[in-house]
Structures are given as structure tokens and as C-alpha cells.
Amino acid sequence: MKKYIIAIDEGTTSTRAALYDVDKKKIVNVTSRALEQIFPHRGWVEENAAEIYAETLAALAETIESVADVSFIAGIGITNQRETVIAWNKKTGRPICNAVVWQCRRTAEECERLKQTHAEFIYEKTGLIPDAYFSATKIKWILQNVAEARRLSEEGNLCVGTVDSYLIFKLTNGRSFVTDASNASRTMLFNIRTLAWDEELLQLFGIPKNILPRVVNSDEEVGYFEYESAKIPICGIAGDQQSALFGQCCFEEGTVKITYGTGMFMLYNIGENIPPANELVLTTVAYRLRGKTTYALEGSVFNAGSAVQWLRDELGLMSKSEQSGKMAKKVKDNGGVYIVPAFTGLGAPFWKSDARGIITGLTRGVNKNHFARAVLEAMAYSAKDLSGVMEKISGFSPKVIRADGGAAKNDFLMQFQSDVLGVEVDRPECAESTSLGAIYLCGLGLGLFTFEELKTLRKTEMLFSPSPDREYFEKQYEGWNKAVKQCLYCGD
């Protein structure tokens, strides 16, 4: 009998459902639905939580309908935008406010105060640096500012969780209120050493433990979705970046992937040991399989693909994001222009929440192609910022970086990334690494794959090798460093 796995990939600007043929060992169909973001105040980012579920359900239903018989669907895996917080009524499943998105900076001032008083305390427990990026201060804000949240919490009828928790609760008709260890590790409330919600952190932020989901393994079966007469198992959960790491088959210590999406995220698999504390990059749960936890170093850059969208939508320099690579190739270099797209502050390794984006090096000879090139180069330089720090902390110096995400399709960016890092960049045949991660976790949990099988599934589509002219690219990187220094002070 045919077997399929569906991955729900709920992202920041779209929600997708990918259909994987277990026999053919490939994704055979992807359905996508766009999501609208809401910007009620400067630095605030929200989404309509009810819309997130409605569009996810629509994509899921369309994918199920594309299969000849619903009984062919073995399971559903879930991966999601991380840190985003949704609060809802346990009895009705209705959201009580908009989702507070990971990009939202409304709690930045509080996080700056926490850096002064509790930075080491928080990092030691969570592997995270106090920042509005993470969920804890978002949850605190909802409890303090949404009257219905306080009332429901007092009644014992409030659920608060990341997007995976909300989707699973809705898909199981309220039967399952869970999250996996990878998502929990992004909340700033989860102790990555004890692998449990931390009582001292809950007290620090004033968050009742009973409003939070139960934490499960990443490959665990957590419930079922009823569709017509079928009960489809939900199995396999991971935050989007950890899912991409898994989908890229980065199972060994020292393997690295970069995802180029709305933001840019570099993850190093560091195995079962947590490194010493640092203030530059994060330590996170990569995945937990049958109770065994693998960790990763992570560098998060808040704005990457969003900067290309800015060129397209706000400046009107192109009609499609895909044009950016061709535009970049029309000029021999960046013309001395550097764009640091700190629209919502700077993430790793700087962690400057009040930094603002800048453009430097403008002359009369600069044109729109230089702008396109500068934005793409910014992604590559940001990756170099991260790799230098991560190599020192981890002790690993990878010779190959595995790339995925929408911008990984951009040949100019991939070649420039290889040139700047001085290592090979490996682009896989299947661009849907995030969805593949959820599929592989689901298949493992349901016994459809073995770990050894998974190692054989990844195929390279193109390998980009670095230029031997290291001096030139180091000089270009020096220009980037000067621009970043200006950016760091422009918020003061």
C-alpha cells in the first residue's frame, strides 16, 4: 500500500503543506498559503492567530485531497516559526489576541534591563541571551496587558504556547497540549540542562507553569487529526531551524547548515555536550530523540530575505525577489556600498536591539544593482560574523556549509557566500529542508525510517567552491565591519 507523510511547515510569511512519498523518498507536492503580518506600532510585529490556523488547515486539507485514499497518509509532522507566542482559551480554542511574532521588539527595553541584572543566570539555564526575540517576555506582556489572559489564567483556562502547540491543540480538537524540546528551548523558560520548565525562570517572569504545554520528544507521536473517518497520527515536531538542520542530515558533530529565509540562521551540531557560556551566540536543543538530546550552537540574524523584500516592496527596485541575483551580477562589485539591514535591531553576535539599519558608501555612480548586490552580500558577511565565533566556541572548522531556504536558490549569493567564508557551500537537490526535517522525524517516530536510512537520503544539487583570492574578500569584509560599527552606534 502507498504511504505518504505530510509536513506542515508554518512559517513567518506563509504556511505550507508538503506531501512526501515514502516509496519514492521525495516530496511530490507542496501547497502554500500566504500570511499577513500586522505592524500596530513601531517595532511591533503580530499575526492573526486564527488566520494562521485557518490557512494551515486549508493547505493541509488540499494536500490530503490530492491523495487517492486518506488511508495512504501515515502521519503528519509539524515544523514552525519559533518563539512566536499565541494565547488561547482552553475551553473554546479561540485566540484571545494576535500572535506576538518572533520579530516583535515591544519588550526590548525590559530585555535590556535583564541583560544588566540576569544575563548570566538566564544563559546558564537556557543557552539564550535576554532578548525580545524569545518568548518569555512576550508571554509576560500578554499576561500584563490582555485582560482576558489574566482572567483565564486565574480560572485555569488559559493556554499559551509557540505555534506548534497551538496548531496541535487545534488539529487534535483540544486533546493534546504539547511542544517539543527544540521549540521549548527557544522560550527562555526551558532549562536545557534539566530539560524541563525552570521554576526560577517562571518566577522571574511571573508566568504560571500550568498555562504552558507539556514538553515531548521531537520524534514522539502526540495525537491524531480526524479527517472524514480517518485518524491521522501527528508525530514529529521541531522548530523550523532545528528541523532544517535535521532535514539537511546534519547528524554528526561539526556539521553545519545555514538557512536563508526572512532571517538567516546558522546552526552547528555540537552533539550531547553543552559548551561554556558565551555572550555572542546561542546554545539550543537541536532535537531530542527517544529521550536522547542533541544540542546546537545557533546564530540568528533577524533580517536577511526581508531586506530583499524591502528592496522589492518599499523601494520598488525589482518586481520579484528572484531578480536580485541577476541585478547583483550586472555590477562588478558593490561600488563601495554596504547595507546593514537592522530593521529590528541586530541579532547574533552583536545583540543590539536598538540598532537601526544603515546604508554607507553612497556616491553618484551607485545604482539599483549595487543596492541589490549590497543586500545579498550582507547575508554572506553576516554568516562570516557568526562562523568565526562558532568555530572558536565549538572547536570545529567545517569545510562544507549546507545551505537551504528561499535565498539558497540564488546562485550569486551561494557563490559569494563560499568566497567570503572560504569553504564549499552545498546546495541540496531538495530545497524543502525544513519540511524534510519534520517528515524525517515523523517517519522515525512511526518506524517508517531508520536513522541509517536517513543518512543516505540527502543529495547535492550544486557545490560552490571558494575563490582563491582570499585577500580581496577579506578586504571587502573589512568594509562590512566598518559599516556594522556605524550601525551599532546609530541607535544611541
PDB file of C-alpha atoms in Angstrom, residues 233-460:
ATOM      1  CA  PRO A 233      -1.220  10.354  13.624  1.00  0.00           C
ATOM      2  CA  ILE A 234       0.599  13.585  14.433  1.00  0.00           C
ATOM      3  CA  CYS A 235       4.206  12.636  15.035  1.00  0.00           C
ATOM      4  CA  GLY A 236       7.403  14.651  14.754  1.00  0.00           C
ATOM      5  CA  ILE A 237       7.745  18.273  15.919  1.00  0.00           C
ATOM      6  CA  ALA A 238      10.637  20.706  15.599  1.00  0.00           C
ATOM      7  CA  GLY A 239      11.224  24.426  15.380  1.00  0.00           C
ATOM      8  CA  ASP A 240      11.935  25.466  11.815  1.00  0.00           C
ATOM      9  CA  GLN A 241      15.685  25.938  12.143  1.00  0.00           C
ATOM     10  CA  GLN A 242      16.246  22.709  14.036  1.00  0.00           C
ATOM     11  CA  SER A 243      14.015  20.964  11.509  1.00  0.00           C
ATOM     12  CA  ALA A 244      16.157  22.303   8.664  1.00  0.00           C
ATOM     13  CA  LEU A 245      19.277  21.011  10.441  1.00  0.00           C
ATOM     14  CA  PHE A 246      17.647  17.583  10.644  1.00  0.00           C
ATOM     15  CA  GLY A 247      16.370  17.762   7.062  1.00  0.00           C
ATOM     16  CA  GLN A 248      19.901  18.550   5.889  1.00  0.00           C
ATOM     17  CA  CYS A 249      21.032  15.337   7.633  1.00  0.00           C
ATOM     18  CA  CYS A 250      23.420  17.243   9.920  1.00  0.00           C
ATOM     19  CA  PHE A 251      23.506  14.360  12.383  1.00  0.00           C
ATOM     20  CA  GLU A 252      27.218  14.400  13.176  1.00  0.00           C
ATOM     21  CA  GLU A 253      29.120  16.761  15.462  1.00  0.00           C
ATOM     22  CA  GLY A 254      30.654  19.592  13.470  1.00  0.00           C
ATOM     23  CA  THR A 255      28.107  19.533  10.629  1.00  0.00           C
ATOM     24  CA  VAL A 256      26.678  22.968   9.804  1.00  0.00           C
ATOM     25  CA  LYS A 257      23.741  24.424   7.921  1.00  0.00           C
ATOM     26  CA  ILE A 258      22.634  27.948   7.057  1.00  0.00           C
ATOM     27  CA  THR A 259      19.011  28.761   6.309  1.00  0.00           C
ATOM     28  CA  TYR A 260      18.315  31.911   4.308  1.00  0.00           C
ATOM     29  CA  GLY A 261      14.725  32.932   4.949  1.00  0.00           C
ATOM     30  CA  THR A 262      13.074  36.024   6.412  1.00  0.00           C
ATOM     31  CA  GLY A 263      16.018  35.925   8.794  1.00  0.00           C
ATOM     32  CA  MET A 264      19.237  33.959   8.457  1.00  0.00           C
ATOM     33  CA  PHE A 265      20.170  31.157  10.831  1.00  0.00           C
ATOM     34  CA  MET A 266      23.414  29.232  11.185  1.00  0.00           C
ATOM     35  CA  LEU A 267      23.363  26.038  13.272  1.00  0.00           C
ATOM     36  CA  TYR A 268      26.352  23.906  14.316  1.00  0.00           C
ATOM     37  CA  ASN A 269      25.623  20.393  15.576  1.00  0.00           C
ATOM     38  CA  ILE A 270      27.681  20.114  18.796  1.00  0.00           C
ATOM     39  CA  GLY A 271      26.469  16.702  19.961  1.00  0.00           C
ATOM     40  CA  GLU A 272      25.416  15.883  23.511  1.00  0.00           C
ATOM     41  CA  ASN A 273      27.561  18.374  25.435  1.00  0.00           C
ATOM     42  CA  ILE A 274      26.731  21.974  26.315  1.00  0.00           C
ATOM     43  CA  PRO A 275      29.665  24.383  25.769  1.00  0.00           C
ATOM     44  CA  PRO A 276      30.805  27.051  28.256  1.00  0.00           C
ATOM     45  CA  ALA A 277      28.667  30.178  28.462  1.00  0.00           C
ATOM     46  CA  ASN A 278      29.296  32.977  25.964  1.00  0.00           C
ATOM     47  CA  GLU A 279      27.519  36.220  25.131  1.00  0.00           C
ATOM     48  CA  LEU A 280      27.683  36.034  21.344  1.00  0.00           C
ATOM     49  CA  VAL A 281      25.759  33.018  20.043  1.00  0.00           C
ATOM     50  CA  LEU A 282      23.110  30.729  21.480  1.00  0.00           C
ATOM     51  CA  THR A 283      23.074  27.144  22.654  1.00  0.00           C
ATOM     52  CA  THR A 284      19.846  25.395  21.785  1.00  0.00           C
ATOM     53  CA  VAL A 285      18.268  21.946  21.707  1.00  0.00           C
ATOM     54  CA  ALA A 286      18.705  20.680  18.149  1.00  0.00           C
ATOM     55  CA  TYR A 287      16.404  17.688  18.691  1.00  0.00           C
ATOM     56  CA  ARG A 288      15.537  15.079  21.282  1.00  0.00           C
ATOM     57  CA  LEU A 289      15.013  11.533  20.030  1.00  0.00           C
ATOM     58  CA  ARG A 290      13.662   8.907  22.411  1.00  0.00           C
ATOM     59  CA  GLY A 291      14.978  10.905  25.358  1.00  0.00           C
ATOM     60  CA  LYS A 292      18.465  11.492  23.906  1.00  0.00           C
ATOM     61  CA  THR A 293      19.231  15.183  23.403  1.00  0.00           C
ATOM     62  CA  THR A 294      21.471  16.689  20.727  1.00  0.00           C
ATOM     63  CA  TYR A 295      22.481  20.349  21.053  1.00  0.00           C
ATOM     64  CA  ALA A 296      23.441  23.040  18.554  1.00  0.00           C
ATOM     65  CA  LEU A 297      25.128  26.401  18.533  1.00  0.00           C
ATOM     66  CA  GLU A 298      22.926  28.923  16.760  1.00  0.00           C
ATOM     67  CA  GLY A 299      23.496  32.346  15.319  1.00  0.00           C
ATOM     68  CA  SER A 300      20.327  34.244  14.457  1.00  0.00           C
ATOM     69  CA  VAL A 301      20.294  37.214  12.070  1.00  0.00           C
ATOM     70  CA  PHE A 302      16.928  38.932  12.246  1.00  0.00           C
ATOM     71  CA  ASN A 303      16.759  40.343   8.717  1.00  0.00           C
ATOM     72  CA  ALA A 304      18.018  38.607   5.582  1.00  0.00           C
ATOM     73  CA  GLY A 305      15.391  37.770   2.965  1.00  0.00           C
ATOM     74  CA  SER A 306      13.260  40.520   4.487  1.00  0.00           C
ATOM     75  CA  ALA A 307      15.834  43.016   3.197  1.00  0.00           C
ATOM     76  CA  VAL A 308      15.299  41.786  -0.357  1.00  0.00           C
ATOM     77  CA  GLN A 309      11.551  42.152   0.207  1.00  0.00           C
ATOM     78  CA  TRP A 310      12.214  45.714   1.364  1.00  0.00           C
ATOM     79  CA  LEU A 311      14.031  46.490  -1.876  1.00  0.00           C
ATOM     80  CA  ARG A 312      11.120  44.994  -3.802  1.00  0.00           C
ATOM     81  CA  ASP A 313       8.091  46.277  -1.895  1.00  0.00           C
ATOM     82  CA  GLU A 314       9.184  49.548  -0.278  1.00  0.00           C
ATOM     83  CA  LEU A 315      11.778  50.870  -2.739  1.00  0.00           C
ATOM     84  CA  GLY A 316      10.333  49.263  -5.879  1.00  0.00           C
ATOM     85  CA  LEU A 317      13.771  48.303  -7.215  1.00  0.00           C
ATOM     86  CA  MET A 318      12.541  44.956  -8.545  1.00  0.00           C
ATOM     87  CA  SER A 319       9.230  43.228  -9.188  1.00  0.00           C
ATOM     88  CA  LYS A 320      10.332  39.785  -7.966  1.00  0.00           C
ATOM     89  CA  SER A 321      12.848  38.822  -5.276  1.00  0.00           C
ATOM     90  CA  GLU A 322      14.390  36.301  -7.669  1.00  0.00           C
ATOM     91  CA  GLN A 323      15.696  39.210  -9.784  1.00  0.00           C
ATOM     92  CA  SER A 324      18.156  40.245  -7.072  1.00  0.00           C
ATOM     93  CA  GLY A 325      20.837  37.770  -8.156  1.00  0.00           C
ATOM     94  CA  LYS A 326      20.757  38.869 -11.806  1.00  0.00           C
ATOM     95  CA  MET A 327      20.885  42.515 -10.735  1.00  0.00           C
ATOM     96  CA  ALA A 328      23.888  41.827  -8.480  1.00  0.00           C
ATOM     97  CA  LYS A 329      25.769  40.251 -11.381  1.00  0.00           C
ATOM     98  CA  LYS A 330      25.312  43.382 -13.536  1.00  0.00           C
ATOM     99  CA  VAL A 331      27.913  45.251 -11.492  1.00  0.00           C
ATOM    100  CA  LYS A 332      31.486  44.129 -10.886  1.00  0.00           C
ATOM    101  CA  ASP A 333      31.342  44.865  -7.132  1.00  0.00           C
ATOM    102  CA  ASN A 334      29.230  46.675  -4.551  1.00  0.00           C
ATOM    103  CA  GLY A 335      30.548  50.096  -5.600  1.00  0.00           C
ATOM    104  CA  GLY A 336      31.629  50.719  -2.020  1.00  0.00           C
ATOM    105  CA  VAL A 337      28.040  50.389  -0.786  1.00  0.00           C
ATOM    106  CA  TYR A 338      27.240  48.391   2.363  1.00  0.00           C
ATOM    107  CA  ILE A 339      23.707  47.890   3.641  1.00  0.00           C
ATOM    108  CA  VAL A 340      23.261  46.677   7.212  1.00  0.00           C
ATOM    109  CA  PRO A 341      19.544  45.741   7.342  1.00  0.00           C
ATOM    110  CA  ALA A 342      18.997  46.088  11.088  1.00  0.00           C
ATOM    111  CA  PHE A 343      15.286  46.841  10.675  1.00  0.00           C
ATOM    112  CA  THR A 344      14.502  45.194  14.020  1.00  0.00           C
ATOM    113  CA  GLY A 345      17.900  45.528  15.672  1.00  0.00           C
ATOM    114  CA  LEU A 346      20.992  43.363  15.293  1.00  0.00           C
ATOM    115  CA  GLY A 347      20.952  39.735  16.383  1.00  0.00           C
ATOM    116  CA  ALA A 348      23.960  37.463  16.832  1.00  0.00           C
ATOM    117  CA  PRO A 349      26.765  38.037  17.515  1.00  0.00           C
ATOM    118  CA  PHE A 350      26.033  41.690  18.440  1.00  0.00           C
ATOM    119  CA  TRP A 351      22.655  41.563  20.226  1.00  0.00           C
ATOM    120  CA  LYS A 352      21.928  45.268  19.876  1.00  0.00           C
ATOM    121  CA  SER A 353      18.167  45.670  19.998  1.00  0.00           C
ATOM    122  CA  ASP A 354      18.133  49.426  19.383  1.00  0.00           C
ATOM    123  CA  ALA A 355      20.451  49.339  16.364  1.00  0.00           C
ATOM    124  CA  ARG A 356      18.895  50.628  13.165  1.00  0.00           C
ATOM    125  CA  GLY A 357      19.690  49.778   9.568  1.00  0.00           C
ATOM    126  CA  ILE A 358      22.141  51.919   7.634  1.00  0.00           C
ATOM    127  CA  ILE A 359      23.442  52.408   4.092  1.00  0.00           C
ATOM    128  CA  THR A 360      27.031  53.609   3.698  1.00  0.00           C
ATOM    129  CA  GLY A 361      29.302  54.444   0.764  1.00  0.00           C
ATOM    130  CA  LEU A 362      26.797  56.186  -1.484  1.00  0.00           C
ATOM    131  CA  THR A 363      28.154  58.063  -4.499  1.00  0.00           C
ATOM    132  CA  ARG A 364      26.507  59.461  -7.623  1.00  0.00           C
ATOM    133  CA  GLY A 365      27.626  56.356  -9.514  1.00  0.00           C
ATOM    134  CA  VAL A 366      25.604  53.960  -7.378  1.00  0.00           C
ATOM    135  CA  ASN A 367      22.531  52.398  -8.980  1.00  0.00           C
ATOM    136  CA  LYS A 368      19.835  49.894  -8.043  1.00  0.00           C
ATOM    137  CA  ASN A 369      22.051  46.952  -8.978  1.00  0.00           C
ATOM    138  CA  HIS A 370      24.573  47.996  -6.329  1.00  0.00           C
ATOM    139  CA  PHE A 371      21.732  48.039  -3.794  1.00  0.00           C
ATOM    140  CA  ALA A 372      20.672  44.507  -4.750  1.00  0.00           C
ATOM    141  CA  ARG A 373      24.257  43.310  -4.523  1.00  0.00           C
ATOM    142  CA  ALA A 374      24.840  45.013  -1.163  1.00  0.00           C
ATOM    143  CA  VAL A 375      21.777  43.360   0.381  1.00  0.00           C
ATOM    144  CA  LEU A 376      22.820  39.894  -0.809  1.00  0.00           C
ATOM    145  CA  GLU A 377      26.407  40.480   0.301  1.00  0.00           C
ATOM    146  CA  ALA A 378      25.094  41.474   3.744  1.00  0.00           C
ATOM    147  CA  MET A 379      23.750  37.942   4.213  1.00  0.00           C
ATOM    148  CA  ALA A 380      27.127  36.425   3.384  1.00  0.00           C
ATOM    149  CA  TYR A 381      29.027  38.814   5.648  1.00  0.00           C
ATOM    150  CA  SER A 382      26.603  38.111   8.494  1.00  0.00           C
ATOM    151  CA  ALA A 383      27.303  34.397   8.098  1.00  0.00           C
ATOM    152  CA  LYS A 384      31.039  35.121   8.380  1.00  0.00           C
ATOM    153  CA  ASP A 385      30.390  37.123  11.569  1.00  0.00           C
ATOM    154  CA  LEU A 386      28.745  34.009  13.014  1.00  0.00           C
ATOM    155  CA  SER A 387      31.124  31.346  11.721  1.00  0.00           C
ATOM    156  CA  GLY A 388      34.183  32.975  13.270  1.00  0.00           C
ATOM    157  CA  VAL A 389      32.574  32.965  16.714  1.00  0.00           C
ATOM    158  CA  MET A 390      31.148  29.462  16.396  1.00  0.00           C
ATOM    159  CA  GLU A 391      34.415  27.907  15.270  1.00  0.00           C
ATOM    160  CA  LYS A 392      36.155  29.249  18.382  1.00  0.00           C
ATOM    161  CA  ILE A 393      33.426  28.003  20.737  1.00  0.00           C
ATOM    162  CA  SER A 394      32.849  24.595  19.152  1.00  0.00           C
ATOM    163  CA  GLY A 395      36.384  23.773  18.083  1.00  0.00           C
ATOM    164  CA  PHE A 396      35.034  22.678  14.685  1.00  0.00           C
ATOM    165  CA  SER A 397      36.203  24.211  11.403  1.00  0.00           C
ATOM    166  CA  PRO A 398      33.813  22.859   8.782  1.00  0.00           C
ATOM    167  CA  LYS A 399      34.993  22.511   5.209  1.00  0.00           C
ATOM    168  CA  VAL A 400      31.437  22.462   3.845  1.00  0.00           C
ATOM    169  CA  ILE A 401      28.359  24.514   4.746  1.00  0.00           C
ATOM    170  CA  ARG A 402      24.950  23.096   3.826  1.00  0.00           C
ATOM    171  CA  ALA A 403      22.579  25.804   2.590  1.00  0.00           C
ATOM    172  CA  ASP A 404      18.801  25.964   2.336  1.00  0.00           C
ATOM    173  CA  GLY A 405      15.898  28.406   2.390  1.00  0.00           C
ATOM    174  CA  GLY A 406      14.465  30.578  -0.371  1.00  0.00           C
ATOM    175  CA  ALA A 407      17.620  32.614  -1.000  1.00  0.00           C
ATOM    176  CA  ALA A 408      19.723  29.459  -1.318  1.00  0.00           C
ATOM    177  CA  LYS A 409      18.333  29.258  -4.858  1.00  0.00           C
ATOM    178  CA  ASN A 410      20.261  32.455  -5.639  1.00  0.00           C
ATOM    179  CA  ASP A 411      23.477  31.388  -7.403  1.00  0.00           C
ATOM    180  CA  PHE A 412      25.154  34.761  -6.863  1.00  0.00           C
ATOM    181  CA  LEU A 413      24.579  34.586  -3.112  1.00  0.00           C
ATOM    182  CA  MET A 414      25.755  30.988  -2.820  1.00  0.00           C
ATOM    183  CA  GLN A 415      28.978  31.689  -4.713  1.00  0.00           C
ATOM    184  CA  PHE A 416      29.630  34.882  -2.769  1.00  0.00           C
ATOM    185  CA  GLN A 417      28.951  33.025   0.478  1.00  0.00           C
ATOM    186  CA  SER A 418      31.532  30.413  -0.444  1.00  0.00           C
ATOM    187  CA  ASP A 419      34.026  33.123  -1.398  1.00  0.00           C
ATOM    188  CA  VAL A 420      33.575  35.063   1.848  1.00  0.00           C
ATOM    189  CA  LEU A 421      33.726  32.012   4.138  1.00  0.00           C
ATOM    190  CA  GLY A 422      36.477  30.291   2.210  1.00  0.00           C
ATOM    191  CA  VAL A 423      34.664  26.942   2.324  1.00  0.00           C
ATOM    192  CA  GLU A 424      32.420  24.978  -0.010  1.00  0.00           C
ATOM    193  CA  VAL A 425      28.689  25.660   0.068  1.00  0.00           C
ATOM    194  CA  ASP A 426      26.495  22.631  -0.641  1.00  0.00           C
ATOM    195  CA  ARG A 427      23.004  23.246  -2.005  1.00  0.00           C
ATOM    196  CA  PRO A 428      20.762  20.152  -1.824  1.00  0.00           C
ATOM    197  CA  GLU A 429      18.578  18.750  -4.573  1.00  0.00           C
ATOM    198  CA  CYS A 430      15.506  19.245  -2.406  1.00  0.00           C
ATOM    199  CA  ALA A 431      15.153  22.856  -1.304  1.00  0.00           C
ATOM    200  CA  GLU A 432      12.494  21.966   1.282  1.00  0.00           C
ATOM    201  CA  SER A 433      14.931  21.121   4.092  1.00  0.00           C
ATOM    202  CA  THR A 434      12.637  22.443   6.824  1.00  0.00           C
ATOM    203  CA  SER A 435       9.737  20.280   5.660  1.00  0.00           C
ATOM    204  CA  LEU A 436      12.065  17.294   5.219  1.00  0.00           C
ATOM    205  CA  GLY A 437      13.131  17.592   8.847  1.00  0.00           C
ATOM    206  CA  ALA A 438       9.542  17.250  10.046  1.00  0.00           C
ATOM    207  CA  ILE A 439       8.992  14.384   7.591  1.00  0.00           C
ATOM    208  CA  TYR A 440      12.084  12.509   8.777  1.00  0.00           C
ATOM    209  CA  LEU A 441      11.139  12.996  12.452  1.00  0.00           C
ATOM    210  CA  CYS A 442       7.629  11.749  11.728  1.00  0.00           C
ATOM    211  CA  GLY A 443       8.926   8.744   9.801  1.00  0.00           C
ATOM    212  CA  LEU A 444      11.391   7.883  12.571  1.00  0.00           C
ATOM    213  CA  GLY A 445       8.701   8.111  15.217  1.00  0.00           C
ATOM    214  CA  LEU A 446       6.321   5.907  13.239  1.00  0.00           C
ATOM    215  CA  GLY A 447       9.019   3.359  12.363  1.00  0.00           C
ATOM    216  CA  LEU A 448       8.987   4.123   8.635  1.00  0.00           C
ATOM    217  CA  PHE A 449      12.689   5.090   8.566  1.00  0.00           C
ATOM    218  CA  THR A 450      15.805   4.088  10.418  1.00  0.00           C
ATOM    219  CA  PHE A 451      18.461   6.631  11.314  1.00  0.00           C
ATOM    220  CA  GLU A 452      20.929   4.878   8.990  1.00  0.00           C
ATOM    221  CA  GLU A 453      18.467   5.172   6.091  1.00  0.00           C
ATOM    222  CA  LEU A 454      18.109   8.903   6.629  1.00  0.00           C
ATOM    223  CA  LYS A 455      21.850   9.420   6.243  1.00  0.00           C
ATOM    224  CA  THR A 456      21.646   8.163   2.647  1.00  0.00           C
ATOM    225  CA  LEU A 457      18.753  10.368   1.521  1.00  0.00           C
ATOM    226  CA  ARG A 458      20.430  13.761   1.119  1.00  0.00           C
ATOM    227  CA  LYS A 459      21.654  14.577  -2.399  1.00  0.00           C
ATOM    228  CA  THR A 460      23.711  17.570  -3.566  1.00  0.00           C
TER     229      THR A 460
END
